[in-house]
Short mmCIF file of C-alpha atoms in Angstrom, two decimals:
data_model
loop_
_atom_site.label_atom_id
_atom_site.label_comp_id
_atom_site.label_asym_id
_atom_site.label_seq_id
_atom_site.Cartn_x
_atom_site.Cartn_y
_atom_site.Cartn_z
CA MET A 1 43.33 95.82 81.74
CA PRO A 2 47.85 94.99 81.29
CA LEU A 3 49.57 96.81 77.76
CA GLU A 4 52.39 95.25 75.87
CA TRP A 5 54.71 96.36 74.05
CA SER A 6 57.29 94.16 72.84
CA GLY A 7 61.05 96.49 72.10
CA LEU A 8 63.82 96.14 70.20
CA SER A 9 66.54 93.21 72.55
CA PRO A 10 63.50 90.13 71.68
CA GLU A 11 63.84 89.43 75.21
CA LEU A 12 62.43 92.95 76.63
CA LEU A 13 58.59 93.70 77.44
CA LEU A 14 57.19 96.16 78.77
CA VAL A 15 54.29 95.80 80.81
CA VAL A 16 51.59 98.19 82.01
CA ASP A 17 48.24 97.37 83.37
CA ARG A 18 45.59 100.46 84.08
CA ASP A 19 44.14 97.92 86.98
CA SER A 20 46.31 97.62 88.89
CA GLY A 21 45.70 100.51 90.88
CA GLU A 22 49.65 101.97 90.69
CA PRO A 23 50.41 105.29 87.88
CA LEU A 24 50.50 104.59 84.90
CA ARG A 25 53.60 106.68 84.20
CA THR A 26 54.64 104.78 87.59
CA GLN A 27 54.59 101.50 86.54
CA LEU A 28 56.30 102.69 83.23
CA GLU A 29 59.49 103.72 84.65
CA LEU A 30 59.32 101.43 87.15
CA ARG A 31 59.51 98.64 83.82
CA LEU A 32 62.49 100.50 81.84
CA ARG A 33 64.79 101.50 84.97
CA ASP A 34 64.46 97.69 85.84
CA ALA A 35 65.00 96.50 81.99
CA ILE A 36 68.04 98.87 82.03
CA ARG A 37 69.61 97.84 85.33
CA THR A 38 69.00 94.09 85.13
CA GLY A 39 70.50 94.47 81.26
CA ARG A 40 67.36 93.61 79.08
CA LEU A 41 68.18 97.39 76.85
CA ARG A 42 71.73 97.47 76.59
CA VAL A 43 74.07 100.23 76.70
CA GLY A 44 73.33 102.95 73.89
CA GLU A 45 69.92 101.20 72.13
CA ARG A 46 68.03 103.04 71.07
CA LEU A 47 64.07 103.98 72.83
CA PRO A 48 61.36 104.61 70.34
CA SER A 49 60.54 108.02 70.13
CA SER A 50 57.35 109.65 72.99
CA ARG A 51 55.01 109.77 70.05
CA GLU A 52 55.30 106.06 68.77
CA LEU A 53 55.36 104.92 72.53
CA ALA A 54 52.99 106.33 73.33
CA ARG A 55 50.69 104.65 70.51
CA MET A 56 51.76 101.49 71.33
CA LEU A 57 50.52 101.05 74.98
CA GLY A 58 48.37 103.47 74.42
CA VAL A 59 48.99 105.87 76.57
CA SER A 60 49.38 109.33 76.39
CA ARG A 61 52.66 111.07 74.61
CA GLY A 62 52.59 113.12 77.67
CA LEU A 63 53.44 110.28 79.82
CA VAL A 64 56.05 109.06 78.15
CA GLN A 65 57.95 112.41 78.29
CA GLU A 66 57.87 112.33 81.71
CA CYS A 67 59.36 109.78 81.81
CA TYR A 68 61.79 109.55 80.00
CA ALA A 69 62.61 113.63 81.57
CA GLN A 70 63.06 111.63 84.52
CA LEU A 71 64.98 108.90 83.55
CA GLN A 72 67.15 110.84 81.84
CA ALA A 73 67.76 112.87 85.27
CA GLU A 74 68.43 110.15 86.94
CA GLY A 75 71.39 109.37 84.37
CA TYR A 76 69.54 105.73 82.64
CA LEU A 77 69.12 107.97 79.07
CA VAL A 78 70.40 110.31 76.99
CA THR A 79 68.59 112.51 74.51
CA ARG A 80 70.16 114.40 71.99
CA VAL A 81 69.00 117.41 69.93
CA GLY A 82 68.25 114.89 66.26
CA SER A 83 69.23 111.23 67.47
CA ALA A 84 66.59 109.10 69.72
CA THR A 85 66.43 108.54 72.92
CA ARG A 86 69.43 105.74 74.15
CA VAL A 87 70.50 103.68 77.13
CA ALA A 88 73.56 105.91 78.83
CA THR A 89 77.10 104.58 78.52
CA GLY A 90 76.73 103.02 82.58
CA ALA A 91 73.77 102.73 82.59
CA ALA A 92 73.28 98.86 82.26
CA PRO A 93 75.57 96.25 83.82
CA PRO A 94 78.29 94.93 81.81
CA PRO A 95 78.25 91.08 79.68
CA ALA A 96 78.21 88.29 82.28
CA THR A 97 81.36 86.56 82.74
CA ALA A 98 81.15 82.27 81.79
CA SER A 99 81.15 81.83 85.32
CA ALA A 100 81.10 83.02 88.54
CA PRO A 101 83.52 84.45 90.78
CA PRO A 102 84.90 80.95 93.48
CA VAL A 103 83.40 81.17 96.27
CA PRO A 104 87.10 81.89 99.09
CA PRO A 105 86.54 77.86 101.32
CA ARG A 106 85.77 78.73 104.85
CA LEU A 107 88.18 77.84 107.62
CA LEU A 108 88.58 75.94 110.32
CA ALA A 109 90.17 78.84 111.92
CA ASP A 110 91.77 81.83 111.49
CA PHE A 111 94.68 83.51 113.19
CA ALA A 112 94.13 86.81 111.53
CA TRP A 113 95.73 89.82 113.76
CA GLY A 114 93.98 93.33 114.69
CA VAL A 115 90.43 91.92 115.42
CA PRO A 116 88.46 91.68 118.55
CA ASP A 117 85.73 89.24 119.48
CA LEU A 118 83.02 90.67 117.17
CA SER A 119 80.88 88.67 119.24
CA GLY A 120 81.33 89.83 122.41
CA PHE A 121 79.99 93.46 121.07
CA PRO A 122 78.35 94.47 123.94
CA LEU A 123 75.07 95.39 121.38
CA ALA A 124 72.14 95.41 124.49
CA ASP A 125 74.24 98.00 126.64
CA TRP A 126 75.06 99.90 124.03
CA LEU A 127 71.09 99.65 122.93
CA TRP A 128 70.55 100.55 125.91
CA ALA A 129 72.82 103.65 126.14
CA THR A 130 72.02 105.74 122.50
CA ARG A 131 67.93 105.19 123.61
CA GLU A 132 69.54 107.37 126.47
CA ALA A 133 71.93 109.88 125.14
CA ALA A 134 69.14 110.23 122.48
CA ARG A 135 66.14 110.64 125.63
CA ALA A 136 68.34 113.33 127.24
CA MET A 137 70.68 115.18 124.61
CA PRO A 138 69.50 118.48 123.55
CA LYS A 139 67.71 119.85 119.90
CA SER A 140 71.41 121.90 119.85
CA ALA A 141 73.16 118.78 120.23
CA LEU A 142 71.85 117.88 116.25
CA GLY A 143 73.33 120.60 114.93
CA TYR A 144 77.01 120.80 113.95
CA GLY A 145 78.34 121.57 116.97
CA ASP A 146 82.71 121.83 118.59
CA PRO A 147 84.47 119.81 115.73
CA ARG A 148 87.00 118.59 118.17
CA GLY A 149 83.04 117.08 119.61
CA SER A 150 80.47 116.94 121.76
CA ALA A 151 82.25 118.51 125.50
CA GLU A 152 80.42 116.04 127.10
CA LEU A 153 82.07 112.91 125.68
CA ARG A 154 85.45 115.68 125.76
CA GLU A 155 84.35 115.75 129.88
CA VAL A 156 83.96 111.96 129.93
CA LEU A 157 87.83 111.24 127.86
CA ALA A 158 89.15 113.16 129.72
CA GLY A 159 88.89 112.17 133.07
CA TYR A 160 88.56 108.28 131.78
CA LEU A 161 91.86 108.37 130.71
CA ARG A 162 93.57 110.13 133.29
CA ARG A 163 92.51 107.25 135.54
CA VAL A 164 92.91 104.31 133.69
CA ARG A 165 96.22 104.91 131.48
CA ALA A 166 97.23 107.66 133.91
CA ALA A 167 97.55 110.88 130.77
CA ALA A 168 97.49 113.87 131.44
CA ALA A 169 93.91 114.70 129.63
CA ASP A 170 92.35 118.28 129.34
CA PRO A 171 89.46 118.32 128.19
CA GLU A 172 89.55 121.38 125.43
CA ARG A 173 93.16 119.82 123.37
CA ILE A 174 91.22 116.45 123.30
CA VAL A 175 90.16 116.43 119.69
CA VAL A 176 87.16 112.96 119.04
CA CYS A 177 88.59 111.92 115.23
CA THR A 178 87.05 108.09 112.84
CA GLY A 179 89.19 106.09 114.68
CA TYR A 180 93.49 105.98 114.62
CA ALA A 181 93.47 106.30 110.32
CA GLN A 182 92.72 109.58 110.18
CA GLY A 183 93.22 110.69 113.50
CA LEU A 184 97.26 109.47 112.50
CA GLY A 185 96.34 111.77 109.40
CA LEU A 186 95.20 114.49 111.08
CA ALA A 187 98.00 114.40 112.91
CA LEU A 188 100.47 114.48 110.03
CA ARG A 189 98.95 117.27 108.33
CA ALA A 190 99.29 119.69 111.14
CA LEU A 191 103.19 117.86 111.63
CA ALA A 192 103.63 118.80 108.07
CA GLY A 193 102.22 122.55 108.48
CA ALA A 194 104.52 123.23 111.04
CA GLY A 195 107.14 122.45 108.98
CA VAL A 196 107.90 119.48 109.47
CA ARG A 197 109.10 117.26 107.19
CA THR A 198 109.79 113.47 107.95
CA VAL A 199 108.36 110.67 109.93
CA ALA A 200 109.58 107.81 111.46
CA TYR A 201 108.00 104.60 112.62
CA GLU A 202 108.19 101.61 113.72
CA ASP A 203 109.66 98.27 112.38
CA PRO A 204 108.83 96.09 112.30
CA GLY A 205 105.57 98.69 112.17
CA SER A 206 102.90 99.17 109.73
CA PRO A 207 104.50 99.96 106.81
CA THR A 208 101.98 100.58 104.50
CA THR A 209 99.49 102.95 106.83
CA VAL A 210 102.37 105.17 108.22
CA SER A 211 103.53 105.99 104.61
CA SER A 212 100.13 106.58 102.96
CA ALA A 213 99.16 109.64 105.51
CA ALA A 214 102.88 110.31 105.34
CA SER A 215 103.02 110.85 101.90
CA ARG A 216 98.66 112.36 101.94
CA ALA A 217 100.38 114.87 104.51
CA GLY A 218 103.40 115.58 101.41
CA MET A 219 106.00 113.64 103.47
CA SER A 220 108.55 111.71 103.44
CA ALA A 221 108.78 108.53 106.37
CA VAL A 222 112.03 106.52 107.06
CA PRO A 223 112.09 103.06 109.10
CA VAL A 224 113.68 102.84 112.84
CA PRO A 225 114.38 99.60 114.14
CA VAL A 226 112.50 97.62 117.36
CA ASP A 227 114.22 95.67 118.99
CA GLU A 228 113.34 94.31 122.85
CA LEU A 229 113.12 97.64 124.69
CA GLY A 230 111.39 98.81 121.88
CA ILE A 231 111.88 101.81 119.19
CA ASP A 232 116.27 102.26 119.05
CA VAL A 233 116.15 106.02 119.93
CA ARG A 234 119.69 106.68 118.46
CA ALA A 235 119.07 104.44 115.47
CA LEU A 236 116.13 107.81 115.41
CA ALA A 237 118.80 109.97 116.65
CA ALA A 238 120.25 110.08 113.28
CA THR A 239 117.31 110.02 110.71
CA ASP A 240 116.33 113.95 109.86
CA ALA A 241 112.92 113.36 111.76
CA ARG A 242 111.34 115.31 113.37
CA ALA A 243 108.11 113.38 114.04
CA VAL A 244 107.66 108.98 115.15
CA VAL A 245 105.23 106.99 115.18
CA VAL A 246 105.25 104.77 118.71
CA THR A 247 103.25 101.92 119.60
CA PRO A 248 104.67 102.34 123.37
CA ALA A 249 101.70 100.45 125.51
CA HIS A 250 101.98 97.21 123.36
CA GLN A 251 104.58 97.50 120.05
CA TRP A 252 102.64 95.95 117.41
CA PRO A 253 103.49 93.79 116.39
CA THR A 254 106.33 92.61 118.95
CA GLY A 255 104.30 92.49 121.62
CA VAL A 256 107.34 94.27 123.52
CA ALA A 257 106.49 96.96 125.32
CA LEU A 258 108.96 100.41 125.44
CA ALA A 259 110.91 100.10 128.44
CA PRO A 260 111.80 102.36 130.37
CA GLU A 261 114.86 104.27 129.78
CA ARG A 262 113.86 103.94 126.42
CA ARG A 263 110.49 106.06 126.64
CA LEU A 264 113.55 108.63 129.26
CA ALA A 265 115.46 108.96 126.33
CA LEU A 266 112.24 109.44 122.86
CA ILE A 267 110.75 112.39 125.31
CA GLU A 268 114.54 114.15 125.24
CA TRP A 269 114.40 113.23 121.44
CA ALA A 270 111.69 115.97 121.54
CA ARG A 271 112.82 117.51 123.00
CA SER A 272 116.03 117.91 121.81
CA ARG A 273 115.36 117.94 117.86
CA ASP A 274 111.62 120.38 118.61
CA ALA A 275 109.84 116.78 117.98
CA VAL A 276 106.95 115.45 118.96
CA ILE A 277 105.45 111.70 119.59
CA VAL A 278 102.70 110.54 118.51
CA GLU A 279 101.83 108.22 120.42
CA ASP A 280 99.05 105.36 119.18
CA ASP A 281 98.25 103.21 122.82
CA TYR A 282 95.99 99.98 120.97
CA ASP A 283 95.30 97.31 123.19
CA ALA A 284 97.02 99.09 126.42
CA GLU A 285 93.24 97.67 127.59
CA PHE A 286 94.70 94.60 127.93
CA ARG A 287 97.12 93.31 130.03
CA TYR A 288 97.87 89.93 132.03
CA ASP A 289 100.74 90.55 133.79
CA ARG A 290 100.36 93.15 135.81
CA GLU A 291 97.97 96.50 135.60
CA PRO A 292 98.18 98.21 132.64
CA VAL A 293 101.91 100.01 131.48
CA GLY A 294 100.30 104.35 131.41
CA ALA A 295 100.11 106.51 128.50
CA LEU A 296 103.56 107.49 127.27
CA GLN A 297 101.28 111.65 126.38
CA GLY A 298 101.87 111.60 130.82
CA LEU A 299 105.14 111.76 130.63
CA ALA A 300 105.14 114.77 128.31
CA ALA A 301 102.16 115.97 127.03
CA ASP A 302 103.64 118.84 125.70
CA ARG A 303 105.63 116.34 123.05
CA VAL A 304 103.23 114.37 122.94
CA ILE A 305 99.95 113.51 120.68
CA SER A 306 98.38 110.47 121.99
CA LEU A 307 95.42 108.51 119.31
CA GLY A 308 92.73 106.28 121.01
CA THR A 309 90.06 104.09 120.04
CA VAL A 310 87.45 101.88 120.55
CA SER A 311 87.94 99.68 117.58
CA LYS A 312 90.07 96.69 119.88
CA SER A 313 87.82 97.23 123.49
CA LEU A 314 84.33 97.91 121.56
CA ALA A 315 84.52 97.38 117.76
CA PRO A 316 86.01 99.05 114.77
CA ALA A 317 82.77 99.33 112.80
CA LEU A 318 82.44 101.98 115.39
CA ARG A 319 84.19 104.64 113.78
CA ILE A 320 84.74 106.52 116.92
CA GLY A 321 89.07 107.47 118.42
CA TRP A 322 90.22 109.92 120.10
CA MET A 323 93.63 112.58 119.54
CA LEU A 324 94.83 113.86 122.95
CA CYS A 325 96.64 117.06 122.02
CA PRO A 326 99.40 119.33 122.59
CA ALA A 327 98.73 122.75 122.99
CA ALA A 328 101.02 124.30 120.51
CA LEU A 329 99.09 122.43 117.86
CA THR A 330 95.93 121.66 119.26
CA GLY A 331 94.63 124.74 116.88
CA ALA A 332 96.48 122.41 113.78
CA ILE A 333 94.47 119.55 114.36
CA VAL A 334 91.69 121.14 115.10
CA GLU A 335 91.59 123.48 111.80
CA GLN A 336 92.48 119.55 109.99
CA LYS A 337 89.43 118.49 111.76
CA GLN A 338 86.76 121.15 110.60
CA LEU A 339 88.07 120.29 106.90
CA SER A 340 87.69 116.65 107.37
CA ASP A 341 84.41 116.51 107.88
CA ARG A 342 83.57 119.11 109.74
CA GLY A 343 83.35 116.94 114.14
CA SER A 344 82.39 113.51 114.48
CA PRO A 345 78.81 111.82 114.30
CA THR A 346 77.29 113.41 118.00
CA LEU A 347 74.49 111.03 118.79
CA ASP A 348 77.14 107.59 118.95
CA GLN A 349 80.16 109.99 121.40
CA LEU A 350 77.48 110.52 123.24
CA ALA A 351 76.21 106.94 123.32
CA LEU A 352 80.36 105.76 124.41
CA ALA A 353 80.49 108.60 126.98
CA THR A 354 76.65 107.02 128.80
CA LEU A 355 78.37 103.78 128.06
CA ILE A 356 81.97 105.29 129.82
CA GLU A 357 79.45 106.50 133.02
CA SER A 358 77.23 103.67 133.69
CA GLY A 359 80.27 101.24 134.55
CA ARG A 360 78.94 99.22 131.54
CA PHE A 361 82.29 100.05 129.90
CA ASP A 362 84.26 98.49 132.48
CA ARG A 363 82.05 95.89 132.92
CA HIS A 364 83.17 95.16 129.05
CA LEU A 365 86.30 95.34 129.44
CA ARG A 366 86.63 92.91 132.10
CA ARG A 367 84.60 90.11 130.62
CA MET A 368 86.90 90.59 126.99
CA ARG A 369 89.89 90.98 128.88
CA ALA A 370 88.98 86.78 130.66
CA THR A 371 87.74 86.46 127.38
CA TYR A 372 91.43 86.83 125.81
CA ALA A 373 93.46 85.61 128.79
CA ALA A 374 91.54 82.16 128.66
CA ARG A 375 92.00 82.84 124.45
CA ARG A 376 95.53 83.31 125.09
CA SER A 377 96.54 79.69 127.56
CA THR A 378 94.86 77.72 125.20
CA LEU A 379 96.92 79.06 122.35
CA VAL A 380 100.27 78.24 124.21
CA ALA A 381 99.00 74.93 125.60
CA ALA A 382 98.19 73.75 121.38
CA LEU A 383 101.26 74.87 120.46
CA ALA A 384 103.33 73.74 123.41
CA GLU A 385 101.75 69.96 122.22
CA HIS A 386 101.72 70.35 118.67
CA ALA A 387 104.86 72.08 117.65
CA PRO A 388 106.91 72.36 120.87
CA GLU A 389 110.55 73.88 119.19
CA VAL A 390 107.73 77.56 117.88
CA GLY A 391 108.86 80.02 120.47
CA VAL A 392 105.72 82.74 121.56
CA THR A 393 106.59 86.43 122.40
CA GLY A 394 104.28 89.31 123.10
CA LEU A 395 101.73 87.17 124.86
CA ALA A 396 102.01 90.30 128.46
CA ALA A 397 98.67 92.38 126.00
CA GLY A 398 96.43 92.26 123.52
CA PHE A 399 95.42 89.83 121.20
CA HIS A 400 97.92 88.11 119.41
CA ALA A 401 101.49 86.34 119.83
CA VAL A 402 103.97 86.07 117.78
CA ALA A 403 105.63 82.83 116.97
CA ARG A 404 108.91 82.56 116.56
CA LEU A 405 109.91 79.18 114.43
CA ALA A 406 112.64 77.87 114.79
CA GLY A 407 114.79 76.66 111.69
CA PRO A 408 114.32 78.12 107.67
CA THR A 409 111.27 77.92 106.29
CA ASP A 410 109.96 80.41 103.33
CA GLU A 411 107.26 82.22 104.60
CA GLN A 412 105.07 82.32 101.32
CA ALA A 413 104.93 78.11 101.56
CA LEU A 414 104.24 78.29 104.67
CA VAL A 415 101.39 80.21 105.13
CA THR A 416 100.01 78.64 101.30
CA ALA A 417 100.01 75.34 102.89
CA ALA A 418 98.33 76.13 106.09
CA ARG A 419 95.39 77.77 104.18
CA ALA A 420 95.48 74.05 101.42
CA ARG A 421 94.74 72.82 105.54
CA SER A 422 91.68 75.68 105.78
CA VAL A 423 93.77 77.43 108.70
CA GLY A 424 94.67 81.11 108.22
CA LEU A 425 98.15 82.18 109.15
CA TYR A 426 100.35 85.25 108.39
CA GLY A 427 103.50 86.95 108.26
CA MET A 428 105.50 89.07 109.46
CA SER A 429 106.99 90.16 106.67
CA ALA A 430 103.79 92.28 105.92
CA CYS A 431 104.47 94.37 108.72
CA ARG A 432 108.27 95.14 107.86
CA ALA A 433 109.07 98.41 106.43
CA SER A 434 111.02 96.51 103.15
CA HIS A 435 108.95 93.63 103.31
CA ALA A 436 111.40 90.72 103.00
CA PRO A 437 111.01 87.83 104.72
CA GLY A 438 113.85 88.45 107.15
CA PRO A 439 113.65 85.43 110.34
CA VAL A 440 110.06 83.73 110.56
CA ARG A 441 107.66 85.39 112.51
CA LEU A 442 103.94 84.36 112.31
CA VAL A 443 101.35 87.24 113.93
CA LEU A 444 98.52 85.15 115.43
CA GLY A 445 95.39 86.76 116.18
CA PHE A 446 93.37 85.88 118.76
CA GLY A 447 90.73 87.63 118.93
CA ASN A 448 88.74 87.15 117.36
CA ILE A 449 88.53 82.61 116.90
CA GLY A 450 87.34 81.11 119.74
CA GLU A 451 89.10 78.13 121.48
CA ARG A 452 88.11 75.01 120.27
CA ALA A 453 89.31 76.49 116.86
CA ILE A 454 92.42 78.10 118.01
CA ALA A 455 93.38 74.42 119.32
CA ALA A 456 91.62 72.56 116.41
CA GLY A 457 94.13 74.87 113.85
CA LEU A 458 97.21 74.79 115.36
CA ALA A 459 97.16 70.25 115.82
CA ALA A 460 96.24 70.86 111.50
CA VAL A 461 98.98 72.95 111.03
CA GLY A 462 101.48 72.36 113.72
CA ASP A 463 103.32 70.03 111.83
CA LEU A 464 104.33 72.54 109.05
CA LEU A 465 104.98 74.81 112.72
CA GLY A 466 108.24 72.37 112.69
CA GLY A 467 106.35 69.86 115.53
CA ARG A 468 106.52 66.23 115.44
#
């Protein structure tokens, strides 16, 4: 038979049913918890005494006391000596607003940068690799293990990076991390511990990412200009930096590859300054005009920390990356990793090792390289048709291009006007150290947008870009 209690709030009605088969205490806890979560019992509202509520519901006082104690332990209620039991501050939601937040309209085309084709993730292969890894792994692999990461993955990665990236990869000096952001943070904290006080970075580049990581490591960050040959090493030498973050294989965001003479000059700078180069080896797998340029780390393993991830080759959500560390810094980086999180998830590491060893990872890369190449061609053709005055660069690798507008244009006004036509465009000003507009350049990502959407989107904004 259901028993009811109408509480202080007029909309609150508690019901417990002896015939439901569910314990009465469980019913009462669920009803009170739900009333607090939904705001029917408000912050600070007084509940009846355990004796009073027990009488109203026809249950024992001990049952109500146990219920109140459980909800107090969970943070829903607060009880003070000599005072009533009340709803705790922060336990109930804030009052509802008069209107729900607006829902962003769906875009006809979104040229967001830095996102791979999420629909192309090889889910069946990943599930197969996870099952195979779980079946084969020893029980000891379920412990904390080596903070550098799975020995099996480090061995596989070393072979893969030697073969594909011409890296001087030693599994003993590989540290598995949870992506580029963590790897950069570990590297800068280890460098700060070695006495480095200033890190340089490319401009345009990733000013917010590098500056934030440098600040957390207690370092200052300085921008160094990039031209058509890559980072200006002479300008770098004019700073007091003893570390620099670069993207030599495919500069972010201009798309240029670091010229051979600049590579050698950069390494010479590092040796003469007793400095370290932090290489962001992103997008290297997706080169269209020739074989990918080898990692800078292969030329100077003692001066380069090379960071790689599967965020672009597979998916960002996997959170798997790696660091090729110089011998002199490996211990400090491992210590930082240990302090950070004691190591990355082992099963995911073993699954990646299985995927690479099976050849399925290479097969996936070949498939995605063809997909991105087709989208790249569609983008070039659509710009030629709808905005022929626009120059396009940075197309040798990766899945973004740089559109160089011919005439004077307000970047933000252009982005806003395109959004009004349901097209997402993104300016390069966010990639500049000063965030100043400068010459209008758009970074057009085509990784996570299909060919039809590319063509339709550029047709919709062609006149805004200077087309006829």
